[in-house]
Coordinates of C-alpha atoms and ligand atoms in Angstrom, one line a residue:
Chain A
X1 CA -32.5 -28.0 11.8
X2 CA -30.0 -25.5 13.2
X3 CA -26.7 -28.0 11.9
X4 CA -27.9 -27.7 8.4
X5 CA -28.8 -23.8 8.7
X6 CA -25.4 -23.0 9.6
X7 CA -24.0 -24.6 6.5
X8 CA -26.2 -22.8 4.3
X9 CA -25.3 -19.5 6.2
X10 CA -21.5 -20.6 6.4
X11 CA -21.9 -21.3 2.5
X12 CA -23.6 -17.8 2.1
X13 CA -21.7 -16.2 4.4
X14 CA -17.7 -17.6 3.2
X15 CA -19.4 -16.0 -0.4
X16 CA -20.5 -12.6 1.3
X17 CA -16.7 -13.0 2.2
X18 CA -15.3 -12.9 -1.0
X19 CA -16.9 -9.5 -2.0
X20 CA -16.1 -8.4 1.7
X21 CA -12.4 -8.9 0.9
X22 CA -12.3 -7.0 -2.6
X23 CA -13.6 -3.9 -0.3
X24 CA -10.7 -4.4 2.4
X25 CA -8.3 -4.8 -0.7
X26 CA -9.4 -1.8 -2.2
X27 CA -9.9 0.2 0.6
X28 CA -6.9 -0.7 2.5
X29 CA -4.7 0.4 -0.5
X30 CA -6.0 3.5 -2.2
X31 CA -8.5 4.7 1.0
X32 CA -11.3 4.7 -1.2
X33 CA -14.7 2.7 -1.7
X34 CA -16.2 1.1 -4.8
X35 CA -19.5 1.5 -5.5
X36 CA -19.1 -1.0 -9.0
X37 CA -18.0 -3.8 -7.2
X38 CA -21.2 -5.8 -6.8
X39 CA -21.7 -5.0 -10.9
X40 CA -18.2 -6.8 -11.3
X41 CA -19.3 -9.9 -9.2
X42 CA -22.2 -10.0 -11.6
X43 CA -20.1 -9.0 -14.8
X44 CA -18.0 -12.7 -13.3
X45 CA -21.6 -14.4 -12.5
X46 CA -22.8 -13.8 -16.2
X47 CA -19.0 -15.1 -17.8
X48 CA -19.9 -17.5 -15.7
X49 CA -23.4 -18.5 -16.8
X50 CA -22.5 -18.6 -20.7
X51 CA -19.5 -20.9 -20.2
X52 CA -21.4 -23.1 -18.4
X53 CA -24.3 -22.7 -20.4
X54 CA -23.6 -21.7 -23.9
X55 CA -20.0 -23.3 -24.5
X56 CA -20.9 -26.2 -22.0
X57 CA -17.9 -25.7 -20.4
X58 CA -17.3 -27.9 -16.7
X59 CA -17.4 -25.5 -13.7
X60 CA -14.5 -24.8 -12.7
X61 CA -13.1 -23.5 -16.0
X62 CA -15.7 -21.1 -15.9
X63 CA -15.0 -19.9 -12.4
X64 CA -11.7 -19.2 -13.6
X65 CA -12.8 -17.4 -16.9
X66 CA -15.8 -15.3 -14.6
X67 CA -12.7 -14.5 -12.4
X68 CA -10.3 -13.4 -15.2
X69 CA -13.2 -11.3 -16.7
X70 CA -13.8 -9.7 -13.2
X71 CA -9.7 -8.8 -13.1
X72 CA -9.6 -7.7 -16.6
X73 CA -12.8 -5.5 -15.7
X74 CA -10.9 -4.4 -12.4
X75 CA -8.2 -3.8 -13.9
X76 CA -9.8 -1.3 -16.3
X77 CA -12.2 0.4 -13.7
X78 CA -8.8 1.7 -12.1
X79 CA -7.3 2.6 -15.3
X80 CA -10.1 4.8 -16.4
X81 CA -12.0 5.6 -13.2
X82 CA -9.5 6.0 -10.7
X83 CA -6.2 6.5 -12.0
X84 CA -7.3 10.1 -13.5
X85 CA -9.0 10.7 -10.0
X86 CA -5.7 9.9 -7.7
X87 CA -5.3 13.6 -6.4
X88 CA -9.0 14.5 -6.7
X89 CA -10.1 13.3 -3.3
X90 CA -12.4 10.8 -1.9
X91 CA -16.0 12.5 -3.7
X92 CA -15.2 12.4 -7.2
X93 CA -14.1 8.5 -7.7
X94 CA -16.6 7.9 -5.4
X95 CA -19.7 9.3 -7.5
X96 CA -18.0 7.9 -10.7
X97 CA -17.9 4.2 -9.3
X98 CA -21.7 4.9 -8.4
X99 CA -22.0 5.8 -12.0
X100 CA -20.7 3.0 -12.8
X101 CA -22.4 0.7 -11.2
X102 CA -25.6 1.7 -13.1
X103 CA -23.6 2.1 -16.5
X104 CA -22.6 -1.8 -15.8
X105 CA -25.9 -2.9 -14.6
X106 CA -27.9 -1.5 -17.7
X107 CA -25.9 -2.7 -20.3
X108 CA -26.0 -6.1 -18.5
X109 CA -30.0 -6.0 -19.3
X110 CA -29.5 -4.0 -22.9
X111 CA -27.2 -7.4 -24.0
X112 CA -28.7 -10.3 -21.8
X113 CA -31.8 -9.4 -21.2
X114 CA -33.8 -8.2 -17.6
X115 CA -35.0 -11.9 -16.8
X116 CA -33.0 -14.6 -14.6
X117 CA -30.7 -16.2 -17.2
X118 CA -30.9 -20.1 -15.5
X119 CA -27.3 -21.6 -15.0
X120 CA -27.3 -25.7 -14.5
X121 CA -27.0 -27.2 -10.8
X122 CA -23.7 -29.0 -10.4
X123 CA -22.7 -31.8 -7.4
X124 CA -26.9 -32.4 -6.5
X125 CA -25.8 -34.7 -3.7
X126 CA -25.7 -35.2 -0.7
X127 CA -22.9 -36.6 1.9
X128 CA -23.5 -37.4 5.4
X129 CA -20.6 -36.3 7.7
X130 CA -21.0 -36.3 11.5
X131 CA -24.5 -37.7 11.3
X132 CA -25.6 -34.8 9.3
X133 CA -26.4 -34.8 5.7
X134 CA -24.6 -32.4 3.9
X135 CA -25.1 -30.9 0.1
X136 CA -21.7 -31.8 -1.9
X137 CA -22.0 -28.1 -4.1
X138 CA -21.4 -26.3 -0.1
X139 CA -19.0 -28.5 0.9
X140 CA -17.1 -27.4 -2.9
X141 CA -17.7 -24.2 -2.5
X142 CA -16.5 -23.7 1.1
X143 CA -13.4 -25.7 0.2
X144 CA -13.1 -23.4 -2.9
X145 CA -13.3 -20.1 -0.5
X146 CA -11.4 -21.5 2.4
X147 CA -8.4 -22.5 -1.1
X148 CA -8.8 -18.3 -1.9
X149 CA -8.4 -17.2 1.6
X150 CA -5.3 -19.0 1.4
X151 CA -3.9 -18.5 -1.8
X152 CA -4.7 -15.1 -0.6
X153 CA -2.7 -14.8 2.7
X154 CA -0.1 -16.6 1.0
X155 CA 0.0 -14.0 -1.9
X156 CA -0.2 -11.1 0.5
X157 CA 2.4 -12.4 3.6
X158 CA 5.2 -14.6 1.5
X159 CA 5.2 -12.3 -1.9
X160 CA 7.1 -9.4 -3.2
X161 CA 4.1 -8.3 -4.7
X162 CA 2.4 -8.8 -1.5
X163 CA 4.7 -6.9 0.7
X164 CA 5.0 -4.1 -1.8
X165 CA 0.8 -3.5 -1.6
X166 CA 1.1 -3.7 2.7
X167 CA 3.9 -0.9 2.5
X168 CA 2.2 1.1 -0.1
X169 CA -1.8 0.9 2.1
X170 CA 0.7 1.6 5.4
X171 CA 2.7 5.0 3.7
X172 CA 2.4 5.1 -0.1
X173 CA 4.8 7.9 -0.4
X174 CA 7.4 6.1 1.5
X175 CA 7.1 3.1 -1.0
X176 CA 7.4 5.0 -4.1
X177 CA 10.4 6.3 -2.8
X178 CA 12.0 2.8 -2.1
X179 CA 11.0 1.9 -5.7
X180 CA 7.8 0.3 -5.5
X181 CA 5.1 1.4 -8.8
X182 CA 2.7 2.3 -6.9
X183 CA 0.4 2.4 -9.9
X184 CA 1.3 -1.1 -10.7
X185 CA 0.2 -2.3 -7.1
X186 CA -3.1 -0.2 -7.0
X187 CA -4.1 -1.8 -10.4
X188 CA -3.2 -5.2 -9.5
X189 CA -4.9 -4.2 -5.8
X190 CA -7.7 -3.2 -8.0
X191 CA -7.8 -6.5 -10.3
X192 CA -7.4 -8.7 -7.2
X193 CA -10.3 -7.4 -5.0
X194 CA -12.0 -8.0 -8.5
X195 CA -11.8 -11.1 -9.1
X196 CA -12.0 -12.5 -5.5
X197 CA -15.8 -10.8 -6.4
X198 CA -15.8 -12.3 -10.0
X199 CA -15.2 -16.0 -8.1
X200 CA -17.9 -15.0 -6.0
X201 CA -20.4 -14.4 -8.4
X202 CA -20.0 -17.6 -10.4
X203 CA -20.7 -19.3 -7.4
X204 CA -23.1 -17.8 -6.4
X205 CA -24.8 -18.4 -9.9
X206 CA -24.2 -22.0 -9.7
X207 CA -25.3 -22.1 -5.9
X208 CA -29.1 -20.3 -7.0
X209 CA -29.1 -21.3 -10.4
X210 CA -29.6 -17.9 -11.9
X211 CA -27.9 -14.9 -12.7
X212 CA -29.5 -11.3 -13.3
X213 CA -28.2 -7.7 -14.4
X214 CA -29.3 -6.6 -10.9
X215 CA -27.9 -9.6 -9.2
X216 CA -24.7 -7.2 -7.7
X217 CA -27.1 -4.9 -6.0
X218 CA -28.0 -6.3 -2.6
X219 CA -24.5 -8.6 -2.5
X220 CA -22.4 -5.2 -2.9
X221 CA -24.0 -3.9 -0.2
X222 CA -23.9 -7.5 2.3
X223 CA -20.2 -7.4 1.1
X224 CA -19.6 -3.8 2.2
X225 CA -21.7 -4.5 5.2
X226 CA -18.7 -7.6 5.7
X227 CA -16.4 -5.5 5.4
X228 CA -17.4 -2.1 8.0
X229 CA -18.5 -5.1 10.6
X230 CA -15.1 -6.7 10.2
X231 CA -13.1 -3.6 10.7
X232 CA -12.6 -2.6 7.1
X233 CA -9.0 -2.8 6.6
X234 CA -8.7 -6.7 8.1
X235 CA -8.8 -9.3 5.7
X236 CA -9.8 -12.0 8.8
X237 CA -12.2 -9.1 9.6
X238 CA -14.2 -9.3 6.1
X239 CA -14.5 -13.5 6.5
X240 CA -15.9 -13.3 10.0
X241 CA -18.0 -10.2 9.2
X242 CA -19.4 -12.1 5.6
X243 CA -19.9 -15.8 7.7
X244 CA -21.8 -13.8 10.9
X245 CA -23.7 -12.2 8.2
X246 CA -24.6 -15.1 6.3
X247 CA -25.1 -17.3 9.3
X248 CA -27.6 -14.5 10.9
X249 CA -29.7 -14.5 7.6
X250 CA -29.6 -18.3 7.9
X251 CA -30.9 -18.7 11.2
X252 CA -33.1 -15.4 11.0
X253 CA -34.9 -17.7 7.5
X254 CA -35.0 -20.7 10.1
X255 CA -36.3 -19.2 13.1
X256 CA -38.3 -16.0 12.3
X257 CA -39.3 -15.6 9.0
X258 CA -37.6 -14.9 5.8
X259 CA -38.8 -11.5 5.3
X260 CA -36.8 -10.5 8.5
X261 CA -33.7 -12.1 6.7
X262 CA -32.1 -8.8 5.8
X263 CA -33.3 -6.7 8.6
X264 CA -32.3 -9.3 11.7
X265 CA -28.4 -9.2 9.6
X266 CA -28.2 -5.3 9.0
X267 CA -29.7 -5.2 12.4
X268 CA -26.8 -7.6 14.8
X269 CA -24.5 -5.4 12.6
X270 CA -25.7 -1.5 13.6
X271 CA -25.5 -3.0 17.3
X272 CA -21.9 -4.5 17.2
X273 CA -20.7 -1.6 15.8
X274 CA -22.4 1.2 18.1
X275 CA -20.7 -1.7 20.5
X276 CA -17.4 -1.5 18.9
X277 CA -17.0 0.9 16.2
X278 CA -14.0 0.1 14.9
X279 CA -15.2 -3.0 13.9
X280 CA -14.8 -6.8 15.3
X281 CA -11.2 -6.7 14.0
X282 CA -10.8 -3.6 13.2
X283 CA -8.0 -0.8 14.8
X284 CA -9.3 1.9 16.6
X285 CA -5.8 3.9 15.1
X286 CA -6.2 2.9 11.5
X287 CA -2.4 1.9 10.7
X288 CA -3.0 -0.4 7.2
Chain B
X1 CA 28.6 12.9 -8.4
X2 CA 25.6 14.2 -7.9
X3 CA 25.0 17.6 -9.6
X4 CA 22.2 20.3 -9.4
X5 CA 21.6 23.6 -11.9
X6 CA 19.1 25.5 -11.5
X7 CA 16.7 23.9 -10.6
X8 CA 13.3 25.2 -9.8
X9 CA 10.7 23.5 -8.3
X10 CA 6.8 23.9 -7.7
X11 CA 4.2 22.8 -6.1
X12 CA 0.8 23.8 -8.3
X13 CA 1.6 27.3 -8.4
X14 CA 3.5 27.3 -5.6
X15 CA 7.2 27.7 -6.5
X16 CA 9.1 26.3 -3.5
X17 CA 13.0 26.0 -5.7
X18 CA 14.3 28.9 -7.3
X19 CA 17.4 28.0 -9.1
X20 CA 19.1 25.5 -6.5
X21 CA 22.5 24.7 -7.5
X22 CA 24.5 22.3 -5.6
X23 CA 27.1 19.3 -6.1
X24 CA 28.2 16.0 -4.1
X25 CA 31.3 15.2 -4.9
X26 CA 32.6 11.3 -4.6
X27 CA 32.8 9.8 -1.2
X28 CA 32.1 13.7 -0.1
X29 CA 29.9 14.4 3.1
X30 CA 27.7 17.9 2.3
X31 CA 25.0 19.1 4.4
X32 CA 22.0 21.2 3.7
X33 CA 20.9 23.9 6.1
X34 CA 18.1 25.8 6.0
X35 CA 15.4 26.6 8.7
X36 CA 11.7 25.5 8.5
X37 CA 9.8 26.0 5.5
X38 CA 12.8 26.6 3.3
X39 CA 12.7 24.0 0.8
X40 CA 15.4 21.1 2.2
X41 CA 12.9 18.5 1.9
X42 CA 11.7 19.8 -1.2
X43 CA 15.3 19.8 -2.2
X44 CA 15.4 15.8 -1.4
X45 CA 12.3 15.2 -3.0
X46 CA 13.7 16.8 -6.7
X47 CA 16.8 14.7 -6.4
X48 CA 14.7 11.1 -5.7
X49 CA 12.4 12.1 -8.1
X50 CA 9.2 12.5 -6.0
X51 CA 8.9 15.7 -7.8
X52 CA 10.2 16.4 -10.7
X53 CA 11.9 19.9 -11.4
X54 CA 9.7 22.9 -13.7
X55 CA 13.7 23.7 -15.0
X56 CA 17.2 22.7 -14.3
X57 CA 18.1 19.6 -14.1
X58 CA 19.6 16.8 -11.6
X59 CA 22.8 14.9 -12.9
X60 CA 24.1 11.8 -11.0
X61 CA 27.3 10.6 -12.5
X62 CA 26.8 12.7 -16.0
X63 CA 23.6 11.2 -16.5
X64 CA 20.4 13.6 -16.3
X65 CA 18.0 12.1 -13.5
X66 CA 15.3 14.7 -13.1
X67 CA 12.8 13.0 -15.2
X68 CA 13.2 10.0 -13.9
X69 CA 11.0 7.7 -11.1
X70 CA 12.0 7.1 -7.7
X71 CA 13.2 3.4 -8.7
X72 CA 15.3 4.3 -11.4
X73 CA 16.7 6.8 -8.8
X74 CA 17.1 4.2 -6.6
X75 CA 18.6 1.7 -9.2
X76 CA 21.0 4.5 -10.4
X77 CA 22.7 4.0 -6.8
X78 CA 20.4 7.1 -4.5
X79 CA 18.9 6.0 -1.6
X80 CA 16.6 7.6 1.1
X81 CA 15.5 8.1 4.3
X82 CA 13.0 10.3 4.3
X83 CA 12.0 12.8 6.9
X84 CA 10.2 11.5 10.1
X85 CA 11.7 8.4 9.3
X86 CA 8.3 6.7 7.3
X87 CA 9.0 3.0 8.7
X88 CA 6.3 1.0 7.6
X89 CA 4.3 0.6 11.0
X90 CA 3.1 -2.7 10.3
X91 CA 6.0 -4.8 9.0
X92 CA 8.2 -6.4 10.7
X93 CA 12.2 -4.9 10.7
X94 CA 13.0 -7.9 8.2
X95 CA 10.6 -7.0 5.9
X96 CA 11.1 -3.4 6.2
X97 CA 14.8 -3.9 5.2
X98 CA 13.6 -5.9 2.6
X99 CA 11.6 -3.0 1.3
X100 CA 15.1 -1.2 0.9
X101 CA 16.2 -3.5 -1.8
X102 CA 13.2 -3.8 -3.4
X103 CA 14.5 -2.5 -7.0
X104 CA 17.2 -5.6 -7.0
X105 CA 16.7 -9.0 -8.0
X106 CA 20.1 -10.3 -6.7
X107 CA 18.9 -12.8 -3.8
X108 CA 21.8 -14.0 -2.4
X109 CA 23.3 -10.1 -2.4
X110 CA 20.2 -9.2 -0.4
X111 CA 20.4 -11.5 2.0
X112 CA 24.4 -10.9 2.5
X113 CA 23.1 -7.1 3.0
X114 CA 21.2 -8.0 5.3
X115 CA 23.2 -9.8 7.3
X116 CA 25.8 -6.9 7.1
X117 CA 23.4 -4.5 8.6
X118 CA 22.5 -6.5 11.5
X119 CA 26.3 -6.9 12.1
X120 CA 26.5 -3.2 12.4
X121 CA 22.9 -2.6 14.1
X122 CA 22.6 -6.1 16.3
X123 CA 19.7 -4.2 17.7
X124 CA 17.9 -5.1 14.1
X125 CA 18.9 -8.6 14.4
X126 CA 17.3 -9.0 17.6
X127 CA 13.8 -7.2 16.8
X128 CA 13.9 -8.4 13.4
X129 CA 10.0 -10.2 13.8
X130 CA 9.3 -7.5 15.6
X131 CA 6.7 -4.9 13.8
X132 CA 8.5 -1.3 12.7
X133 CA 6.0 0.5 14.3
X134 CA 6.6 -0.6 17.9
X135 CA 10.5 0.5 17.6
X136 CA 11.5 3.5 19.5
X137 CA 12.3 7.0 17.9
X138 CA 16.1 6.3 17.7
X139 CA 15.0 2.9 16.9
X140 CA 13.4 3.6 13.7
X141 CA 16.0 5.7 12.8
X142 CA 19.2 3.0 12.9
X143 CA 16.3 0.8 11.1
X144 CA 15.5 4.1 8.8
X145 CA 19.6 4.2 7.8
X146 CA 19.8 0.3 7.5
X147 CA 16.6 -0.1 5.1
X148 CA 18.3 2.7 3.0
X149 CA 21.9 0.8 2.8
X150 CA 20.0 -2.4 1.3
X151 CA 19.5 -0.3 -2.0
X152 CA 23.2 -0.7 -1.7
X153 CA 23.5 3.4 -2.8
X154 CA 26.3 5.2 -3.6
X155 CA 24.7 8.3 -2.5
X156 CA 22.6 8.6 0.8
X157 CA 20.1 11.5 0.8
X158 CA 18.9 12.2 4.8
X159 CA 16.6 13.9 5.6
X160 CA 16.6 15.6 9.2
X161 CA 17.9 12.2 10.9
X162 CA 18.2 13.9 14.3
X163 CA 14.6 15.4 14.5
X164 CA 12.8 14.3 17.4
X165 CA 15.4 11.6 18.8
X166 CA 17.0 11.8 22.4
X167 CA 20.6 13.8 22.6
X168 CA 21.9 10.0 22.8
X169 CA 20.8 8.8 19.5
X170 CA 21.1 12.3 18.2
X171 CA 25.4 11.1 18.8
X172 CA 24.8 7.8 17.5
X173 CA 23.1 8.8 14.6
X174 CA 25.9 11.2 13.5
X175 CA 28.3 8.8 14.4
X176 CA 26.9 6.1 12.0
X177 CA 26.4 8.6 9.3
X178 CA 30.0 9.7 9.5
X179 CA 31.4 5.9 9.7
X180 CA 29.4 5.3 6.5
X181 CA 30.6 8.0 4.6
X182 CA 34.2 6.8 5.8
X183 CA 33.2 3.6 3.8
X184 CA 32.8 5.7 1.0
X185 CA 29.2 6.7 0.5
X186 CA 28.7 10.0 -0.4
X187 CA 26.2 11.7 1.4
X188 CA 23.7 14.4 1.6
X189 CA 22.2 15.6 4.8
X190 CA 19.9 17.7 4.9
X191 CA 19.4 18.7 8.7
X192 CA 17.9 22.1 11.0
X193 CA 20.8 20.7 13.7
X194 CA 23.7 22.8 12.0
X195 CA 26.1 22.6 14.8
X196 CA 26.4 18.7 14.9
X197 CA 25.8 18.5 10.9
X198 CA 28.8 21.0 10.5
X199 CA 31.1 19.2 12.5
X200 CA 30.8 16.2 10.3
X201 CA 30.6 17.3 6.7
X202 CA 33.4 18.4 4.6
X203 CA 31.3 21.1 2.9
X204 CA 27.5 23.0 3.1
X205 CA 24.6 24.7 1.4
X206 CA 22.5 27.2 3.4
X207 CA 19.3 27.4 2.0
X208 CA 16.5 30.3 2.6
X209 CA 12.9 30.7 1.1
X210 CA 14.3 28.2 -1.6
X211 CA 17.2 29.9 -2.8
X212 CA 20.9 29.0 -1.7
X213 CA 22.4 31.5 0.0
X214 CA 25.6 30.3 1.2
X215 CA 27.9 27.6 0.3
X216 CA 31.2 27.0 1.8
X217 CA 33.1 24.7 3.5
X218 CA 32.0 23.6 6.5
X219 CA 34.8 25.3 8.3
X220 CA 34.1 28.2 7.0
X221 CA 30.4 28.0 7.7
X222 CA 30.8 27.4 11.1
X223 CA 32.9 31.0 11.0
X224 CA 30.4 33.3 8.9
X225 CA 28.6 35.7 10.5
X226 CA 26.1 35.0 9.2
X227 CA 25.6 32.0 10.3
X228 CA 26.5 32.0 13.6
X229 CA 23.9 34.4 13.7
X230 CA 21.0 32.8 12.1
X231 CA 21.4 29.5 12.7
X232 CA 24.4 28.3 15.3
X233 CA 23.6 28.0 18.6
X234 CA 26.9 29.1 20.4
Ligands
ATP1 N1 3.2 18.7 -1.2 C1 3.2 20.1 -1.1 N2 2.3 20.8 -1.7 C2 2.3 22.2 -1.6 N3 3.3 22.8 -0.9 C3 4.2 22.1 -0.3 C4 4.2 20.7 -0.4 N4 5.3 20.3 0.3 C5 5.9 21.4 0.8 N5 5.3 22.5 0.4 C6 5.7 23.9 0.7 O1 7.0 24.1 0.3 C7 7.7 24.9 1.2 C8 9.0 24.1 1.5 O2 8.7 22.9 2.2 P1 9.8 21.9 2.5 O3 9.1 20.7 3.1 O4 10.7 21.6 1.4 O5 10.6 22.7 3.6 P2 11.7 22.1 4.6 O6 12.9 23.1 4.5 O7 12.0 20.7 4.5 O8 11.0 22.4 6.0 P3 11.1 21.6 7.4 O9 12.4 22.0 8.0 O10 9.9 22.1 8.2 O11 11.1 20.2 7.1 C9 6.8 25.1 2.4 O12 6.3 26.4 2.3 C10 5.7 24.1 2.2 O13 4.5 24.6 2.7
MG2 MG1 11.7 19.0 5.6

């Protein structure tokens, strides 16, 4: 039994990831938090649902429309939200994301509706590998994340683009100087860490079969979690902080009960990080 | 080349500039003077177009710049190094230099750049994996000068290149800034060492509580009373 629970916390867990990430994007840029970004992942899980559902579209074509919603919706949070707020400091952008997050929220249930909106199971199943049997949908959706962690690293180490967002989260001053538009990368920061959450919620529709208006509640705050545990400005940080927390949850469901699911995973994070506050991969002098 | 009238610069209400006048002439080596506080950096920051002038204006080569963003200062041929250096800690030297050219899409040019400034800074060439925030002071500085020269300028602004390095790369840095303005890059240097930056430059602005106050040749600076009392060490 405990082979197959780490898969489903791995599978969990590479998804808690994916929010985590958009955190470390976004906070490792502009030094500031989002409190809308579990309502984006569920703006990207409902695009989601109605491709699949109401234009019967395959899946992966409406992963990649939930994840151009989720930058399109970035994209505009930081126009509107943040942009004005640059020079404000850290309260004011802060309580407007929280507002936000309700504003996005409620008029998800004014136009779709309170209830679970079902979205149709994909890859039902199963492969053995190694002796174990395995679910095809987890194996496809940890391929998918382990493809965005890439496409990410690759986009952030071997780009222009990338290189211009590390030197504008290390000295944004110094950047603008050299040229960079620093507005340009915080928007395209913004739309990135976006739609890393957008992919995230489609999945996660797919995965549970259902999406909701309140769906980004509890996965804003796992990804968040990710992200502190991880050391909040490393990328590898947010994976191995949203895979321990998904794995915890996993074994917690297994082993103790699933009522203990959310208190055994907030509960291995408080102690690592009175352990190690700066996180598992975090700095102790924040330099990104 | 590089021409400012009257400009006045603020900071909220804060005004810092009050009708700062000064010119760089082609291939000319002018330093800025001024002790703490007295607007030298704020100076810089009107001509790269950090900040952008209440009145007055910045001309570079007859064309008005003062409205203008830091990369179209940078892609009208001025280049910085800023005060305290502002490596970024956690790229490497390579990428760092690359930072320097990031306004140009000329490939090949870049990398010929490159290679150029690790012929005259080897140093570069050997740490160029090597993360800018683990350089040394003097370090960063050559690295600071080298990232600049990659927006291939034909005006350098500097701010305060000596501050905080060892006597030893306090020499070298002169040395290098001199050698490049013998190449024929203008420069402005704005520096609190007035001894060392007199001995170079060809002319210089003395600058107090945001007004100029003296501007003479350098010769002749070195001679004024005034200065020798305020700001020589002899
Ligand atoms: N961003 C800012 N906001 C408000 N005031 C500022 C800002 N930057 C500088 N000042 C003020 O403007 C004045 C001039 O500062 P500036 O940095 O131009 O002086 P400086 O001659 O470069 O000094 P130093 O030799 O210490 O570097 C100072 O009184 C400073 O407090
Ligand atoms: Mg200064």
């Amino acid at each position: 039994m405990l082979i197959p629970q780490l898969i489903n916390g791995l599978t969990q867990g590479s998804l808690y990831a994916l929010i985590a990430i958009g955190f470390v994007i976004i906070f490792g840029t502009m030094n500031l938090v989002t409190f809308a970004h579990g309502e984006v992942y569920m703006a990207g899980a409902f695009v989601g649902a109605f491709a699949m559902t109401l234009w019967h579209l395959p899946w992966f074509v409406a992963l990649v429309m939930g994840m151009a919603a989720a930058w399109v919706l970035g994209f505009l949070i930081e126009k509107v939200a943040f942009r004005p707020l640059r020079t404000a400091g850290h309260m004011p952008p802060l309580l407007i994301t929280i507002g936000l997050s309700i504003i996005l929220k409620d008029l998800a249930v004014v136009l779709f509706g309170a209830e679970n909106r079902p979205v149709p199971s994909i890859y039902e199943q199963t492969v053995r590998l190694a002796g174990v049997q395995v679910s095809v949908l987890q194996l496809v959706i940890l391929g998918l994340a382990g493809s965005l962690f890439l496409v990410l690293r690759l986009l952030i180490q071997g780009t222009k683009i990338g290189r211009a967002m590390r030197a504008t989260a290390q000295d944004h001053e110094a950047a603008y100087a050299m040229g960079v538009n620093v507005n340009r990368v915080f928007s395209i920061a913004f739309a990135l860490a976006s739609c890393l959450g957008g992919a995230a919620g489609v999945m996660i529709g797919i995965y549970y079969n259902a999406v909701y208006p309140t769906m980004g509640g509890t996965a804003g705050l796992k990804g968040f979690a990710a992200c502190i545990f991880g050391g909040l400005t490393s990328i590898p940080g947010a994976i191995l902080g949203g895979i321990i927390i998904g794995v915890v949850e996993n074994l917690t469901v297994q082993f103790l009960a699933s009522g203990y699911r959310d208190v055994v995973a907030f509960l291995v994070m408080v102690i690592v990080l009175v352990l190690r506050p700066q996180g598992l991969l975090g700095r102790k002098l924040r330099t990104v | 080349m590089l021409e400012l009238r009257g400009v006045c610069t603020r900071y909220g209400p804060v005004q810092v500039l009050w009708e700062v006048s000064l010119t760089v002439g082609e291939g000319e080596l002018v330093c800025l003077l001024g002790g703490n506080a007295s607007g030298k950096s704020t100076t810089m920051k009107t001509i790269l177009g950090l900040v952008h002038p209440v009145r007055g204006e910045v001309l570079f080569r007859g064309r008005p710049i003062h409205r203008d963003t830091p990369a179209q200062v940078v892609r009208a041929g001025i280049a910085p190094v800023l005060e305290s250096r502002r490596i970024f800690p956690q790229l490497t030297v390579y990428e760092n230099l690359l930072m320097g050219a990031y306004t140009r899409t000329d490939g090949p040019g870049i990398r010929q750049d490159i290679e150029a400034v690790y012929e005259r800074f080897p140093l570069l060439r050997e740490r160029r994996g090597q993360l800018g925030g683990t350089l040394s002071g003097g370090e960063q500085q050559m690295l600071a000068i080298a990232r600049a020269l990659l927006a291939r300028p034909r005006l350098l602004v500097m701010d305060e290149p000596s501050m905080g390095l060892s006597p030893l790369f306090v020499e070298k840095t002169f040395e290098v800034i001199q050698d490049l303005n013998r190449q024929g890059i203008a420069i402005l240097l704005v520096e609190q060492n007035a001894n060392m930056a007199l001995a170079i430059a060809h002319r210089g602005y003395v600058l107090q509580t945001g007004r100029i106050v003296l501007a003479d040749t350098a010769q002749n600076l070195v001679n004024h009373p005034m200065m020798r009392k305020a700001y020589l060490e002899l």
